[in-house]
CSV table of N, CA, C and O in Angstrom, one decimal:
chain,number,residue,atom,x,y,z
Y,7,MET,N,-59.9,121.7,-28.0
Y,7,MET,CA,-60.8,122.4,-28.7
Y,7,MET,C,-60.2,123.7,-29.2
Y,7,MET,O,-60.6,124.2,-30.3
Y,8,ALA,N,-59.2,124.1,-28.6
Y,8,ALA,CA,-58.2,125.2,-29.4
Y,8,ALA,C,-57.6,124.8,-30.5
Y,8,ALA,O,-57.6,125.6,-31.6
Y,9,SER,N,-57.2,123.4,-30.7
Y,9,SER,CA,-56.7,123.0,-32.0
Y,9,SER,C,-57.7,122.9,-33.1
Y,9,SER,O,-57.4,123.2,-34.3
Y,10,GLU,N,-58.8,122.4,-32.7
Y,10,GLU,CA,-59.8,122.4,-33.6
Y,10,GLU,C,-60.2,123.8,-34.1
Y,10,GLU,O,-60.4,124.1,-35.3
Y,11,SER,N,-60.1,124.9,-33.4
Y,11,SER,CA,-60.2,126.2,-33.9
Y,11,SER,C,-59.3,126.7,-34.6
Y,11,SER,O,-59.8,127.4,-35.6
Y,12,ARG,N,-58.1,126.6,-34.4
Y,12,ARG,CA,-57.0,126.6,-35.2
Y,12,ARG,C,-56.9,126.1,-36.5
Y,12,ARG,O,-56.5,126.6,-37.8
Y,13,ARG,N,-57.2,124.8,-36.7
Y,13,ARG,CA,-57.6,124.0,-37.6
Y,13,ARG,C,-58.7,124.6,-38.8
Y,13,ARG,O,-58.6,125.2,-39.8
Y,14,ARG,N,-59.5,125.1,-38.2
Y,14,ARG,CA,-60.8,125.7,-39.0
Y,14,ARG,C,-60.2,127.1,-39.4
Y,14,ARG,O,-60.6,127.5,-40.6
Y,15,ASP,N,-59.5,127.9,-38.7
Y,15,ASP,CA,-58.9,129.2,-39.0
Y,15,ASP,C,-58.3,129.0,-40.2
Y,15,ASP,O,-58.4,129.7,-41.1
Y,16,ASP,N,-57.4,127.8,-40.0
Y,16,ASP,CA,-56.4,127.6,-41.3
Y,16,ASP,C,-57.2,127.3,-42.4
Y,16,ASP,O,-56.7,127.6,-43.4
Y,17,GLU,N,-58.4,126.7,-42.2
Y,17,GLU,CA,-59.0,126.0,-43.6
Y,17,GLU,C,-59.8,127.1,-44.2
Y,17,GLU,O,-59.8,127.4,-45.4
Y,18,VAL,N,-60.3,128.3,-43.4
Y,18,VAL,CA,-60.8,129.5,-43.9
Y,18,VAL,C,-59.9,130.4,-44.5
Y,18,VAL,O,-59.9,130.8,-45.7
Y,19,SER,N,-58.6,130.5,-44.0
Y,19,SER,CA,-57.6,131.2,-44.7
Y,19,SER,C,-57.3,130.6,-46.2
Y,19,SER,O,-56.9,131.2,-47.0
Y,20,GLN,N,-57.1,129.2,-46.2
Y,20,GLN,CA,-56.9,128.7,-47.4
Y,20,GLN,C,-58.3,128.8,-48.5
Y,20,GLN,O,-57.7,129.0,-49.7
Y,21,MET,N,-59.4,128.7,-47.7
Y,21,MET,CA,-60.3,128.8,-48.9
Y,21,MET,C,-60.2,130.3,-49.5
Y,21,MET,O,-60.6,130.9,-50.5
Y,22,VAL,N,-60.0,131.4,-48.6
Y,22,VAL,CA,-59.8,132.8,-48.9
Y,22,VAL,C,-58.7,133.0,-50.0
Y,22,VAL,O,-58.7,133.5,-51.0
Y,23,ALA,N,-57.7,132.2,-49.7
Y,23,ALA,CA,-56.3,132.4,-50.6
Y,23,ALA,C,-56.8,131.8,-51.9
Y,23,ALA,O,-56.4,132.3,-53.0
Y,24,MET,N,-57.6,130.5,-51.9
Y,24,MET,CA,-57.9,129.9,-53.2
Y,24,MET,C,-58.6,130.8,-54.1
Y,24,MET,O,-58.5,130.7,-55.3
Y,25,SER,N,-59.7,131.5,-53.5
Y,25,SER,CA,-60.3,132.6,-54.1
Y,25,SER,C,-59.7,133.6,-54.8
Y,25,SER,O,-59.9,134.0,-55.8
Y,26,ASP,N,-58.6,134.1,-53.9
Y,26,ASP,CA,-57.9,135.3,-54.4
Y,26,ASP,C,-56.7,134.5,-55.7
Y,26,ASP,O,-56.6,135.4,-56.7
Y,27,GLU,N,-56.3,133.5,-55.7
Y,27,GLU,CA,-55.7,132.7,-56.7
Y,27,GLU,C,-56.2,132.5,-57.9
Y,27,GLU,O,-56.0,132.7,-59.0
Y,28,ARG,N,-57.6,132.2,-57.8
Y,28,ARG,CA,-58.4,132.1,-58.9
Y,28,ARG,C,-59.0,133.4,-59.7
Y,28,ARG,O,-59.8,133.1,-60.6
Y,29,ARG,N,-58.6,134.3,-58.8
Y,29,ARG,CA,-59.4,135.8,-59.4
Y,29,ARG,C,-60.7,135.8,-59.5
Y,29,ARG,O,-61.1,136.2,-60.3
Y,30,MET,N,-61.1,135.2,-58.5
Y,30,MET,CA,-62.6,135.2,-58.2
Y,30,MET,C,-63.1,136.5,-57.7
Y,30,MET,O,-62.4,137.1,-56.9
Y,31,THR,N,-64.2,137.1,-58.3
Y,31,THR,CA,-64.7,138.1,-57.9
Y,31,THR,C,-66.1,138.0,-57.4
Y,31,THR,O,-67.1,137.1,-57.6
Y,32,GLY,N,-66.7,139.0,-56.9
Y,32,GLY,CA,-68.0,139.1,-56.4
Y,32,GLY,C,-68.5,137.8,-55.6
Y,32,GLY,O,-68.0,137.5,-55.0
Y,33,GLY,N,-69.8,137.7,-56.5
Y,33,GLY,CA,-70.5,136.6,-56.0
Y,33,GLY,C,-70.0,135.3,-56.1
Y,33,GLY,O,-70.2,134.2,-55.4
Y,34,ALA,N,-69.1,134.9,-57.1
Y,34,ALA,CA,-68.2,133.6,-57.3
Y,34,ALA,C,-67.3,133.4,-56.1
Y,34,ALA,O,-67.3,132.3,-55.6
Y,35,ALA,N,-66.8,134.5,-55.7
Y,35,ALA,CA,-65.9,134.4,-54.6
Y,35,ALA,C,-66.6,134.1,-53.3
Y,35,ALA,O,-66.1,133.0,-52.5
Y,36,LEU,N,-67.5,134.7,-53.1
Y,36,LEU,CA,-68.5,134.6,-51.9
Y,36,LEU,C,-68.9,133.1,-51.8
Y,36,LEU,O,-68.9,132.6,-50.8
Y,37,GLU,N,-69.4,132.7,-53.0
Y,37,GLU,CA,-70.1,131.2,-53.0
Y,37,GLU,C,-69.0,130.4,-52.6
Y,37,GLU,O,-69.4,129.3,-52.0
Y,38,ALA,N,-67.8,130.5,-53.1
Y,38,ALA,CA,-67.0,129.6,-53.1
Y,38,ALA,C,-66.4,129.4,-51.5
Y,38,ALA,O,-66.4,128.5,-51.0
Y,39,ILE,N,-66.2,130.6,-51.0
Y,39,ILE,CA,-65.9,130.6,-49.5
Y,39,ILE,C,-67.0,130.2,-48.5
Y,39,ILE,O,-66.6,129.1,-47.8
Y,40,LEU,N,-68.1,130.4,-48.9
Y,40,LEU,CA,-69.3,129.7,-48.3
Y,40,LEU,C,-69.6,128.5,-48.3
Y,40,LEU,O,-69.7,127.6,-47.1
Y,41,GLU,N,-69.2,128.0,-49.6
Y,41,GLU,CA,-69.4,126.7,-49.9
Y,41,GLU,C,-68.3,125.6,-49.1
Y,41,GLU,O,-68.6,124.7,-48.4
Y,42,GLY,N,-67.2,126.0,-48.8
Y,42,GLY,CA,-66.1,125.6,-48.3
Y,42,GLY,C,-66.4,125.8,-46.8
Y,42,GLY,O,-65.9,124.5,-46.1
Y,43,LEU,N,-67.0,126.7,-46.2
Y,43,LEU,CA,-67.0,126.7,-44.9
Y,43,LEU,C,-68.5,125.7,-44.4
Y,43,LEU,O,-68.3,124.8,-43.7
Y,44,ARG,N,-69.3,125.7,-45.3
Y,44,ARG,CA,-70.5,124.5,-45.2
Y,44,ARG,C,-69.9,123.1,-45.4
Y,44,ARG,O,-70.3,122.5,-44.3
Y,45,SER,N,-69.1,123.0,-46.1
Y,45,SER,CA,-68.9,121.5,-46.2
Y,45,SER,C,-67.7,121.1,-45.3
Y,45,SER,O,-67.6,120.0,-45.0
Y,46,SER,N,-67.2,122.2,-44.4
Y,46,SER,CA,-66.4,121.9,-43.3
Y,46,SER,C,-67.3,121.6,-42.1
Y,46,SER,O,-66.7,121.6,-41.0
Y,47,GLY,N,-68.7,121.7,-42.2
Y,47,GLY,CA,-69.5,121.6,-41.0
Y,47,GLY,C,-70.0,122.7,-40.3
Y,47,GLY,O,-70.1,122.7,-39.3
Y,48,LEU,N,-69.3,123.9,-41.1
Y,48,LEU,CA,-69.6,125.2,-40.3
Y,48,LEU,C,-70.8,125.9,-40.9
Y,48,LEU,O,-71.2,125.7,-42.0
Y,49,ASN,N,-71.5,126.9,-40.1
Y,49,ASN,CA,-72.6,127.8,-40.4
Y,49,ASN,C,-72.0,129.1,-40.7
Y,49,ASN,O,-72.1,129.8,-39.8
Y,50,PRO,N,-71.7,129.6,-41.8
Y,50,PRO,CA,-71.3,130.9,-41.9
Y,50,PRO,C,-72.7,131.8,-42.0
Y,50,PRO,O,-73.6,131.6,-42.4
Y,51,VAL,N,-72.4,133.0,-41.3
Y,51,VAL,CA,-73.7,134.0,-41.2
Y,51,VAL,C,-73.1,135.0,-41.8
Y,51,VAL,O,-72.2,135.9,-41.3
Y,52,VAL,N,-73.5,135.8,-43.1
Y,52,VAL,CA,-73.0,136.8,-43.8
Y,52,VAL,C,-74.0,138.1,-43.7
Y,52,VAL,O,-74.9,137.9,-43.7
Y,53,VAL,N,-73.2,139.1,-42.9
Y,53,VAL,CA,-74.2,140.0,-42.7
Y,53,VAL,C,-73.7,141.1,-43.9
Y,53,VAL,O,-75.0,141.7,-44.1
Y,54,ALA,N,-72.6,141.3,-44.6
Y,54,ALA,CA,-72.6,142.4,-45.6
Y,54,ALA,C,-71.8,141.8,-46.5
Y,54,ALA,O,-70.8,141.0,-46.2
Y,55,ASP,N,-72.2,141.8,-47.9
Y,55,ASP,CA,-71.4,141.6,-49.0
Y,55,ASP,C,-71.0,142.6,-49.7
Y,55,ASP,O,-71.7,143.4,-50.5
Y,56,LEU,N,-69.7,143.0,-49.5
Y,56,LEU,CA,-69.2,144.1,-50.2
Y,56,LEU,C,-68.0,143.7,-51.2
Y,56,LEU,O,-67.1,144.3,-51.6
Y,57,SER,N,-68.4,142.6,-51.9
Y,57,SER,CA,-67.6,142.2,-52.9
Y,57,SER,C,-67.1,143.1,-54.0
Y,57,SER,O,-66.1,143.0,-54.7
Y,58,ALA,N,-68.1,144.3,-54.4
Y,58,ALA,CA,-67.9,145.2,-55.5
Y,58,ALA,C,-66.7,146.1,-55.1
Y,58,ALA,O,-65.8,146.3,-55.8
Y,59,ASP,N,-66.3,146.0,-53.6
Y,59,ASP,CA,-65.1,146.7,-53.2
Y,59,ASP,C,-64.2,145.8,-52.8
Y,59,ASP,O,-63.2,146.3,-52.5
Y,60,GLY,N,-63.9,144.4,-53.2
Y,60,GLY,CA,-63.3,143.4,-53.2
Y,60,GLY,C,-63.1,142.9,-51.9
Y,60,GLY,O,-62.3,142.2,-51.4
Y,61,GLU,N,-64.0,143.2,-51.0
Y,61,GLU,CA,-64.3,142.7,-49.7
Y,61,GLU,C,-65.3,141.7,-49.2
Y,61,GLU,O,-66.5,142.0,-49.8
Y,62,ILE,N,-65.2,140.7,-48.5
Y,62,ILE,CA,-66.4,140.1,-48.0
Y,62,ILE,C,-66.4,140.0,-46.6
Y,62,ILE,O,-65.4,139.6,-45.8
Y,63,VAL,N,-67.5,140.3,-45.7
Y,63,VAL,CA,-67.6,140.4,-44.4
Y,63,VAL,C,-68.3,139.2,-44.1
Y,63,VAL,O,-69.6,139.2,-44.2
Y,64,VAL,N,-67.7,138.2,-43.0
Y,64,VAL,CA,-68.5,137.1,-42.7
Y,64,VAL,C,-68.6,137.3,-41.1
Y,64,VAL,O,-67.5,137.3,-40.5
Y,65,VAL,N,-69.7,137.5,-40.7
Y,65,VAL,CA,-69.4,138.0,-39.0
Y,65,VAL,C,-69.6,136.8,-38.4
Y,65,VAL,O,-68.9,137.0,-37.0
Y,66,ALA,N,-70.2,135.8,-38.3
Y,66,ALA,CA,-70.0,134.7,-37.3
Y,66,ALA,C,-70.0,133.3,-38.4
Y,66,ALA,O,-70.8,133.0,-39.3
Y,67,VAL,N,-69.3,132.3,-37.5
Y,67,VAL,CA,-69.1,131.2,-38.2
Y,67,VAL,C,-69.4,130.0,-36.9
Y,67,VAL,O,-68.6,130.0,-36.1
Y,68,THR,N,-70.6,129.5,-37.0
Y,68,THR,CA,-70.8,128.6,-35.9
Y,68,THR,C,-70.8,126.9,-36.3
Y,68,THR,O,-71.0,126.6,-37.5
Y,69,LEU,N,-70.6,126.1,-35.3
Y,69,LEU,CA,-70.6,124.8,-35.6
Y,69,LEU,C,-72.2,124.5,-36.0
Y,69,LEU,O,-73.0,124.9,-35.3
Y,70,GLY,N,-72.3,123.6,-36.9
Y,70,GLY,CA,-73.8,123.0,-37.3
Y,70,GLY,C,-74.1,122.1,-36.1
Y,70,GLY,O,-73.1,121.5,-35.4
Y,71,GLN,N,-75.4,121.8,-35.9
Y,71,GLN,CA,-76.1,121.1,-34.8
Y,71,GLN,C,-75.6,119.5,-34.8
Y,71,GLN,O,-75.0,119.1,-34.2
Y,72,ARG,N,-75.6,118.9,-36.1
Y,72,ARG,CA,-75.1,117.6,-36.4
Y,72,ARG,C,-73.6,117.6,-35.9
Y,72,ARG,O,-73.4,116.7,-35.1
Y,73,ARG,N,-72.9,118.5,-36.4
Y,73,ARG,CA,-71.5,118.2,-36.2
Y,73,ARG,C,-71.0,118.7,-34.5
Y,73,ARG,O,-70.3,118.2,-33.9
Y,74,GLY,N,-72.0,119.6,-34.0
Y,74,GLY,CA,-71.7,120.0,-32.3
Y,74,GLY,C,-72.3,118.6,-31.9
Y,74,GLY,O,-71.5,118.3,-30.7
Y,75,TRP,N,-73.4,117.9,-32.0
Y,75,TRP,CA,-73.7,116.9,-31.2
Y,75,TRP,C,-72.8,115.6,-31.3
Y,75,TRP,O,-72.4,115.0,-30.3
Y,76,ALA,N,-71.8,115.7,-32.4
Y,76,ALA,CA,-71.0,114.6,-32.8
Y,76,ALA,C,-69.8,114.9,-31.7
Y,76,ALA,O,-69.0,113.9,-31.4
Y,77,LEU,N,-69.5,116.2,-31.3
Y,77,LEU,CA,-68.2,116.3,-30.6
Y,77,LEU,C,-68.6,115.9,-29.0
Y,77,LEU,O,-67.6,116.0,-28.4
Y,78,LEU,N,-69.7,115.6,-28.8
Y,78,LEU,CA,-70.0,115.0,-27.4
Y,78,LEU,C,-69.4,113.7,-27.1
Y,78,LEU,O,-69.8,113.0,-28.1
Y,79,SER,N,-69.0,113.4,-25.9
Y,79,SER,CA,-68.6,112.0,-25.8
Y,79,SER,C,-69.9,111.1,-25.2
Y,79,SER,O,-70.7,111.7,-25.2
Y,80,GLU,N,-69.4,109.9,-25.6
Y,80,GLU,CA,-70.7,109.0,-25.2
Y,80,GLU,C,-71.2,109.3,-23.8
Y,80,GLU,O,-72.7,109.4,-23.9
Y,81,ARG,N,-70.5,109.6,-22.9
Y,81,ARG,CA,-71.2,110.1,-21.4
Y,81,ARG,C,-72.1,111.2,-21.4
Y,81,ARG,O,-73.0,111.4,-20.9
Y,82,GLU,N,-71.3,112.4,-22.3
Y,82,GLU,CA,-71.9,113.6,-22.5
Y,82,GLU,C,-73.3,113.3,-23.1
Y,82,GLU,O,-74.3,114.1,-22.6
Y,83,ARG,N,-73.5,112.5,-24.1
Y,83,ARG,CA,-74.6,112.3,-24.5
Y,83,ARG,C,-75.6,111.6,-23.7
Y,83,ARG,O,-76.8,112.1,-24.1
Y,84,ALA,N,-75.3,110.8,-23.1
Y,84,ALA,CA,-76.0,110.1,-22.0
Y,84,ALA,C,-76.6,111.1,-21.2
Y,84,ALA,O,-78.0,111.0,-21.0
Y,85,VAL,N,-75.8,112.0,-20.7
Y,85,VAL,CA,-76.3,112.9,-19.7
Y,85,VAL,C,-77.1,114.1,-20.4
Y,85,VAL,O,-78.3,114.3,-19.8
Y,86,ALA,N,-76.7,114.5,-21.5
Y,86,ALA,CA,-77.5,115.3,-22.5
Y,86,ALA,C,-79.2,114.7,-22.7
Y,86,ALA,O,-79.9,115.4,-22.4
Y,87,GLU,N,-79.2,113.6,-23.1
Y,87,GLU,CA,-80.4,113.0,-23.4
Y,87,GLU,C,-81.3,112.9,-21.9
Y,87,GLU,O,-82.5,113.1,-22.4
Y,88,LEU,N,-80.8,112.3,-21.2
Y,88,LEU,CA,-81.4,112.4,-19.7
Y,88,LEU,C,-81.9,113.8,-19.2
Y,88,LEU,O,-83.1,114.1,-19.0
Y,89,ALA,N,-81.1,114.9,-19.5
Y,89,ALA,CA,-81.5,116.2,-19.2
Y,89,ALA,C,-82.5,116.7,-20.0
Y,89,ALA,O,-83.5,117.5,-19.8
Y,90,ARG,N,-82.2,116.3,-21.4
Y,90,ARG,CA,-83.4,116.8,-22.1
Y,90,ARG,C,-84.7,116.2,-22.0
Y,90,ARG,O,-85.8,116.8,-22.5
Y,91,LYS,N,-84.8,115.0,-21.4
Y,91,LYS,CA,-86.1,114.6,-20.9
Y,91,LYS,C,-86.6,115.1,-19.5
Y,91,LYS,O,-87.6,114.4,-19.4
Y,92,GLY,N,-85.9,116.0,-19.0
Y,92,GLY,CA,-86.2,116.8,-17.9
Y,92,GLY,C,-85.9,116.1,-16.3
Y,92,GLY,O,-86.3,116.5,-15.3
Y,93,LEU,N,-85.1,115.4,-16.6
Y,93,LEU,CA,-84.6,114.6,-15.1
Y,93,LEU,C,-83.6,115.7,-14.7
Y,93,LEU,O,-82.9,116.5,-15.4
Y,94,ILE,N,-83.8,116.0,-13.1
Y,94,ILE,CA,-82.9,116.8,-12.6
Y,94,ILE,C,-81.5,115.9,-12.2
Y,94,ILE,O,-81.3,114.7,-12.4
Y,95,ASN,N,-80.5,116.9,-11.7
Y,95,ASN,CA,-79.1,116.4,-11.7
Y,95,ASN,C,-79.0,115.1,-11.0
Y,95,ASN,O,-78.4,114.2,-11.2
Y,96,ARG,N,-79.7,114.9,-9.7
Y,96,ARG,CA,-79.7,114.1,-8.9
Y,96,ARG,C,-80.1,112.6,-9.5
Y,96,ARG,O,-79.7,111.6,-9.4
Y,97,GLN,N,-81.5,112.6,-10.5
Y,97,GLN,CA,-81.7,111.6,-11.2
Y,97,GLN,C,-80.9,111.2,-12.1
Y,97,GLN,O,-80.9,109.9,-12.0
Y,98,ILE,N,-80.3,112.0,-12.9
Y,98,ILE,CA,-79.0,111.5,-13.7
Y,98,ILE,C,-78.2,110.7,-13.4
Y,98,ILE,O,-77.8,109.9,-13.7
Y,99,ALA,N,-77.7,111.5,-12.1
Y,99,ALA,CA,-76.7,110.7,-11.4
Y,99,ALA,C,-76.8,109.3,-11.0
Y,99,ALA,O,-76.0,108.4,-11.2
Y,100,THR,N,-78.3,109.1,-10.5
Y,100,THR,CA,-78.7,107.8,-10.0
Y,100,THR,C,-78.5,106.9,-11.0
Y,100,THR,O,-78.2,105.8,-11.2
Y,101,ARG,N,-79.2,107.4,-12.4
Y,101,ARG,CA,-79.2,106.6,-13.5
Y,101,ARG,C,-78.0,106.0,-13.7
Y,101,ARG,O,-78.1,104.9,-14.3
Y,102,LEU,N,-77.0,106.9,-14.0
Y,102,LEU,CA,-75.8,106.6,-14.7
Y,102,LEU,C,-74.6,106.1,-13.5
Y,102,LEU,O,-73.6,105.7,-14.3
Y,103,GLY,N,-74.9,106.1,-12.2
Y,103,GLY,CA,-73.8,105.8,-11.5
Y,103,GLY,C,-72.9,106.9,-11.2
Y,103,GLY,O,-71.7,106.2,-10.8
Y,104,ILE,N,-73.0,108.0,-11.0
Y,104,ILE,CA,-72.2,109.1,-11.0
Y,104,ILE,C,-72.6,110.0,-10.3
Y,104,ILE,O,-73.9,109.9,-9.4
Y,105,THR,N,-71.8,110.8,-9.7
Y,105,THR,CA,-72.1,112.0,-8.6
Y,105,THR,C,-72.9,113.1,-9.3
Y,105,THR,O,-72.7,113.3,-10.5
Y,106,THR,N,-73.6,114.0,-8.6
Y,106,THR,CA,-74.4,115.0,-9.1
Y,106,THR,C,-73.2,116.1,-9.6
Y,106,THR,O,-73.5,116.6,-10.5
Y,107,HIS,N,-72.1,116.2,-8.7
Y,107,HIS,CA,-71.0,116.9,-9.2
Y,107,HIS,C,-70.6,116.7,-10.6
Y,107,HIS,O,-70.3,117.5,-11.6
Y,108,THR,N,-70.3,115.3,-10.9
Y,108,THR,CA,-70.0,114.8,-12.3
Y,108,THR,C,-70.9,115.2,-13.3
Y,108,THR,O,-70.8,115.6,-14.5
Y,109,VAL,N,-72.5,115.4,-13.1
Y,109,VAL,CA,-73.3,115.4,-13.9
Y,109,VAL,C,-73.3,116.9,-14.0
Y,109,VAL,O,-73.3,117.3,-15.3
Y,110,ASN,N,-73.0,117.8,-13.4
Y,110,ASN,CA,-72.8,119.1,-13.3
Y,110,ASN,C,-71.8,119.6,-14.3
Y,110,ASN,O,-71.8,120.3,-15.3
Y,111,TYR,N,-70.5,118.6,-14.1
Y,111,TYR,CA,-69.4,119.1,-14.8
Y,111,TYR,C,-69.8,118.7,-16.5
Y,111,TYR,O,-69.4,119.5,-17.3
Y,112,HIS,N,-70.5,117.7,-16.5
Y,112,HIS,CA,-70.7,117.4,-17.7
Y,112,HIS,C,-71.8,118.1,-18.6
Y,112,HIS,O,-71.5,118.3,-19.7
Y,113,LEU,N,-72.7,118.7,-17.9
Y,113,LEU,CA,-73.6,119.5,-18.5
Y,113,LEU,C,-72.8,120.8,-18.9
Y,113,LEU,O,-73.2,121.5,-20.0
Y,114,ARG,N,-71.7,121.3,-18.0
Y,114,ARG,CA,-71.1,122.6,-18.3
Y,114,ARG,C,-70.3,122.1,-19.7
Y,114,ARG,O,-70.4,123.2,-20.7
Y,115,ARG,N,-69.6,121.0,-19.8
Y,115,ARG,CA,-69.0,120.7,-21.0
Y,115,ARG,C,-69.8,120.8,-22.3
Y,115,ARG,O,-69.5,121.2,-23.4
Y,116,ILE,N,-71.0,120.1,-22.3
Y,116,ILE,CA,-72.0,119.8,-23.1
Y,116,ILE,C,-72.4,121.3,-23.4
Y,116,ILE,O,-72.4,121.6,-24.9
Y,117,TYR,N,-72.9,122.3,-22.6
Y,117,TYR,CA,-73.2,123.5,-23.0
Y,117,TYR,C,-72.3,124.5,-24.0
Y,117,TYR,O,-72.5,125.0,-24.6
Y,118,GLN,N,-70.7,124.3,-23.4
Y,118,GLN,CA,-69.7,124.8,-24.1
Y,118,GLN,C,-69.6,124.2,-25.7
Y,118,GLN,O,-69.6,124.8,-26.6
Y,119,LYS,N,-69.8,122.8,-25.4
Y,119,LYS,CA,-69.6,122.1,-27.1
Y,119,LYS,C,-70.5,122.6,-28.0
Y,119,LYS,O,-70.2,122.5,-29.0
Y,120,LEU,N,-71.7,122.7,-27.4
Y,120,LEU,CA,-72.9,122.9,-28.2
Y,120,LEU,C,-73.3,124.5,-28.6
Y,120,LEU,O,-74.2,124.9,-29.3
Y,121,GLY,N,-72.5,125.3,-27.7
Y,121,GLY,CA,-72.7,126.8,-27.8
Y,121,GLY,C,-74.2,127.1,-27.3
Y,121,GLY,O,-74.7,128.0,-27.8
Y,122,ILE,N,-74.5,126.5,-26.3
Y,122,ILE,CA,-75.7,127.0,-25.7
Y,122,ILE,C,-75.3,127.2,-24.2
Y,122,ILE,O,-74.4,127.0,-23.5
Y,123,GLY,N,-76.7,127.7,-23.3
Y,123,GLY,CA,-76.2,128.1,-22.3
Y,123,GLY,C,-77.2,127.7,-21.2
Y,123,GLY,O,-77.1,128.1,-20.0
Y,124,SER,N,-78.2,126.9,-21.5
Y,124,SER,CA,-79.3,126.3,-20.5
Y,124,SER,C,-79.9,125.2,-20.9
Y,124,SER,O,-79.7,124.5,-21.8
Y,125,ARG,N,-80.5,124.5,-19.8
Y,125,ARG,CA,-81.3,123.1,-20.1
Y,125,ARG,C,-82.2,123.2,-21.1
Y,125,ARG,O,-82.7,122.4,-21.7
Y,126,VAL,N,-83.2,124.6,-21.1
Y,126,VAL,CA,-83.9,124.9,-21.9
Y,126,VAL,C,-83.4,125.1,-23.3
Y,126,VAL,O,-84.1,124.2,-24.2
Y,127,GLU,N,-82.2,125.4,-23.8
Y,127,GLU,CA,-81.5,125.4,-24.8
Y,127,GLU,C,-81.4,124.2,-25.4
Y,127,GLU,O,-81.5,123.7,-26.4
Y,128,LEU,N,-80.8,123.1,-24.3
Y,128,LEU,CA,-80.5,121.8,-24.7
Y,128,LEU,C,-81.6,121.1,-25.0
Y,128,LEU,O,-81.6,120.4,-26.0
Y,129,ALA,N,-82.9,121.1,-24.6
Y,129,ALA,CA,-84.2,120.6,-24.5
Y,129,ALA,C,-84.4,120.8,-26.1
Y,129,ALA,O,-85.1,120.1,-27.0
Y,130,ALA,N,-84.1,122.2,-26.4
Y,130,ALA,CA,-84.5,122.7,-27.8
Y,130,ALA,C,-83.6,122.1,-28.8
Y,130,ALA,O,-84.1,122.2,-30.1
Y,131,PHE,N,-82.4,122.0,-28.4
Y,131,PHE,CA,-81.3,121.5,-29.5
Y,131,PHE,C,-81.5,120.2,-30.3
Y,131,PHE,O,-82.0,119.4,-29.7
Y,132,THR,N,-81.6,120.4,-31.5
Y,132,THR,CA,-81.9,119.3,-32.3
Y,132,THR,C,-80.6,118.4,-32.1
Y,132,THR,O,-79.7,118.4,-33.1
Y,133,GLY,N,-80.8,116.9,-31.6
Y,133,GLY,CA,-79.9,116.1,-31.6
Y,133,GLY,C,-80.4,114.8,-32.3
Y,133,GLY,O,-81.2,114.7,-33.1
Y,134,PRO,N,-79.4,113.5,-32.1
Y,134,PRO,CA,-80.0,112.4,-32.9
Y,134,PRO,C,-81.4,112.0,-32.4
Y,134,PRO,O,-81.6,112.1,-31.3
Y,135,GLU,N,-82.2,111.8,-33.4
Y,135,GLU,CA,-83.4,111.2,-33.0
Y,135,GLU,C,-83.6,109.8,-32.8
Y,135,GLU,O,-83.0,109.0,-33.6
């Protein structure tokens, strides 16, 4: 996960450098950077565009949902689908032939990978239909 974050940081730095090299200014630089972030599967959230001063502020960059769901292992997807259907940990464990402790572990990893914090958010998360 840390190496993925470092790779994305490198990609963002390269995009910013490319906009500097091309001497892009204002809206063109902003659009180039945002497009690069989006094409990497990220969702940039811009709070302020200070391009008139030569600066762009991107407050948050998050994984897109399709990309986030793809980060789950096959077992995590199985656990997530059953949890989304409202099954409790014991029921999920029985269906998958694993312990409730393992279900809890998988759910913690799922929440971390998807950037969510609860079963309610998991149920609302748009996964593969």
